[in-house]
Amino acid sequence: MMAQTNDWKDSRVTYDESTGSYRVDRDSSELLSTNVVLSIAAIEGVRPTQLPPLAQTIDPDALETVFGRSDDALLSFSYAGYRVTLDALGSIEVVPIGDTQPLQ
């Protein structure tokens, strides 16, 4: 799974130094919730299983439903020390939250 995380980061995650944010090129063959977890794991350099369950923050099924039915959805939530923003066009932005220490 670590190889998948590294591949994900290399091919899908870019860092914008000017804003301190990460942009994720969403993989539409994966669930949106999977995109979020793999992206944070890649940024942190950890296995996805080392992150808290996404369901403790947001209902993954509801996430899929909202973005599957709306062409103008926009949602931000906190997960694993990051502010995650999703939009209906498939954009994922990940920004570290303030003084939160990265996962080790």
Short mmCIF file of C-alpha atoms in Angstrom, two decimals:
data_model
loop_
_atom_site.label_atom_id
_atom_site.label_comp_id
_atom_site.label_asym_id
_atom_site.label_seq_id
_atom_site.Cartn_x
_atom_site.Cartn_y
_atom_site.Cartn_z
CA MET A 1 0.00 0.00 0.00
CA MET A 2 2.95 2.34 0.60
CA ALA A 3 3.92 2.00 -3.08
CA GLN A 4 0.39 3.04 -4.02
CA THR A 5 0.67 6.07 -1.74
CA ASN A 6 4.02 7.09 -3.24
CA ASP A 7 2.70 6.63 -6.78
CA TRP A 8 -0.35 8.71 -5.83
CA LYS A 9 1.80 11.57 -4.60
CA ASP A 10 4.10 11.49 -7.61
CA SER A 11 1.30 11.44 -10.15
CA ARG A 12 -1.56 13.33 -8.50
CA VAL A 13 -0.44 15.71 -5.75
CA THR A 14 1.23 19.05 -6.41
CA TYR A 15 2.33 21.57 -3.81
CA ASP A 16 1.82 25.30 -4.33
CA GLU A 17 4.53 26.99 -2.30
CA SER A 18 2.96 30.43 -2.69
CA THR A 19 -0.27 29.34 -0.97
CA GLY A 20 1.05 26.48 1.15
CA SER A 21 -1.62 24.23 -0.27
CA TYR A 22 -1.74 20.95 -2.14
CA ARG A 23 -3.81 20.36 -5.26
CA VAL A 24 -4.91 16.87 -6.09
CA ASP A 25 -5.63 15.61 -9.58
CA ARG A 26 -8.63 13.45 -8.71
CA ASP A 27 -8.73 9.86 -9.93
CA SER A 28 -12.32 9.49 -11.14
CA SER A 29 -12.00 5.69 -11.11
CA GLU A 30 -11.76 5.86 -7.29
CA LEU A 31 -14.37 6.99 -4.81
CA LEU A 32 -14.03 10.61 -3.72
CA SER A 33 -13.47 9.46 -0.14
CA THR A 34 -10.62 7.21 -1.32
CA ASN A 35 -9.09 10.17 -3.16
CA VAL A 36 -9.12 12.20 0.06
CA VAL A 37 -7.54 9.48 2.21
CA LEU A 38 -4.87 8.55 -0.36
CA SER A 39 -4.01 12.22 -0.85
CA ILE A 40 -3.51 12.94 2.86
CA ALA A 41 -1.53 9.70 3.25
CA ALA A 42 0.68 10.67 0.32
CA ILE A 43 1.27 14.16 1.70
CA GLU A 44 2.12 12.73 5.12
CA GLY A 45 4.20 9.87 3.71
CA VAL A 46 2.21 7.28 5.68
CA ARG A 47 -0.01 4.33 4.88
CA PRO A 48 -3.70 5.18 4.58
CA THR A 49 -4.37 2.81 7.49
CA GLN A 50 -2.24 5.05 9.71
CA LEU A 51 -4.75 7.89 9.32
CA PRO A 52 -7.89 8.18 11.41
CA PRO A 53 -10.95 6.69 9.70
CA LEU A 54 -12.51 9.29 7.42
CA ALA A 55 -15.93 8.25 8.76
CA GLN A 56 -14.99 9.84 12.11
CA THR A 57 -15.00 13.19 10.30
CA ILE A 58 -17.54 12.87 7.50
CA ASP A 59 -19.85 10.18 6.19
CA PRO A 60 -18.10 8.81 3.08
CA ASP A 61 -21.39 7.58 1.57
CA ALA A 62 -22.99 11.01 1.99
CA LEU A 63 -19.92 12.58 0.40
CA GLU A 64 -20.32 10.35 -2.66
CA THR A 65 -24.05 11.07 -2.81
CA VAL A 66 -23.70 14.85 -2.64
CA PHE A 67 -21.00 15.03 -5.28
CA GLY A 68 -22.70 12.43 -7.45
CA ARG A 69 -25.92 14.45 -7.67
CA SER A 70 -24.82 18.08 -7.73
CA ASP A 71 -22.92 20.03 -10.34
CA ASP A 72 -22.32 22.99 -8.04
CA ALA A 73 -21.41 21.34 -4.72
CA LEU A 74 -18.62 22.82 -2.60
CA LEU A 75 -17.58 21.34 0.72
CA SER A 76 -14.77 21.95 3.21
CA PHE A 77 -13.98 19.87 6.25
CA SER A 78 -11.07 19.16 8.58
CA TYR A 79 -9.35 15.79 8.45
CA ALA A 80 -6.07 14.59 9.96
CA GLY A 81 -4.71 18.11 10.50
CA TYR A 82 -5.73 19.46 7.08
CA ARG A 83 -8.56 21.54 5.65
CA VAL A 84 -9.91 19.59 2.67
CA THR A 85 -11.99 21.44 0.09
CA LEU A 86 -13.86 19.59 -2.64
CA ASP A 87 -15.87 20.97 -5.52
CA ALA A 88 -18.22 19.45 -8.06
CA LEU A 89 -15.68 19.88 -10.84
CA GLY A 90 -13.43 17.32 -9.17
CA SER A 91 -10.98 19.72 -7.59
CA ILE A 92 -9.44 18.73 -4.26
CA GLU A 93 -7.43 21.25 -2.26
CA VAL A 94 -5.62 20.25 0.91
CA VAL A 95 -4.22 22.89 3.27
CA PRO A 96 -2.41 22.25 6.56
CA ILE A 97 -4.35 23.66 9.50
CA GLY A 98 -2.42 26.25 11.50
CA ASP A 99 -0.21 24.89 14.22
CA THR A 100 -1.27 21.28 13.78
CA GLN A 101 1.71 18.98 13.73
CA PRO A 102 1.92 16.56 10.80
CA LEU A 103 1.33 12.91 11.55
CA GLN A 104 4.47 10.90 12.21
#
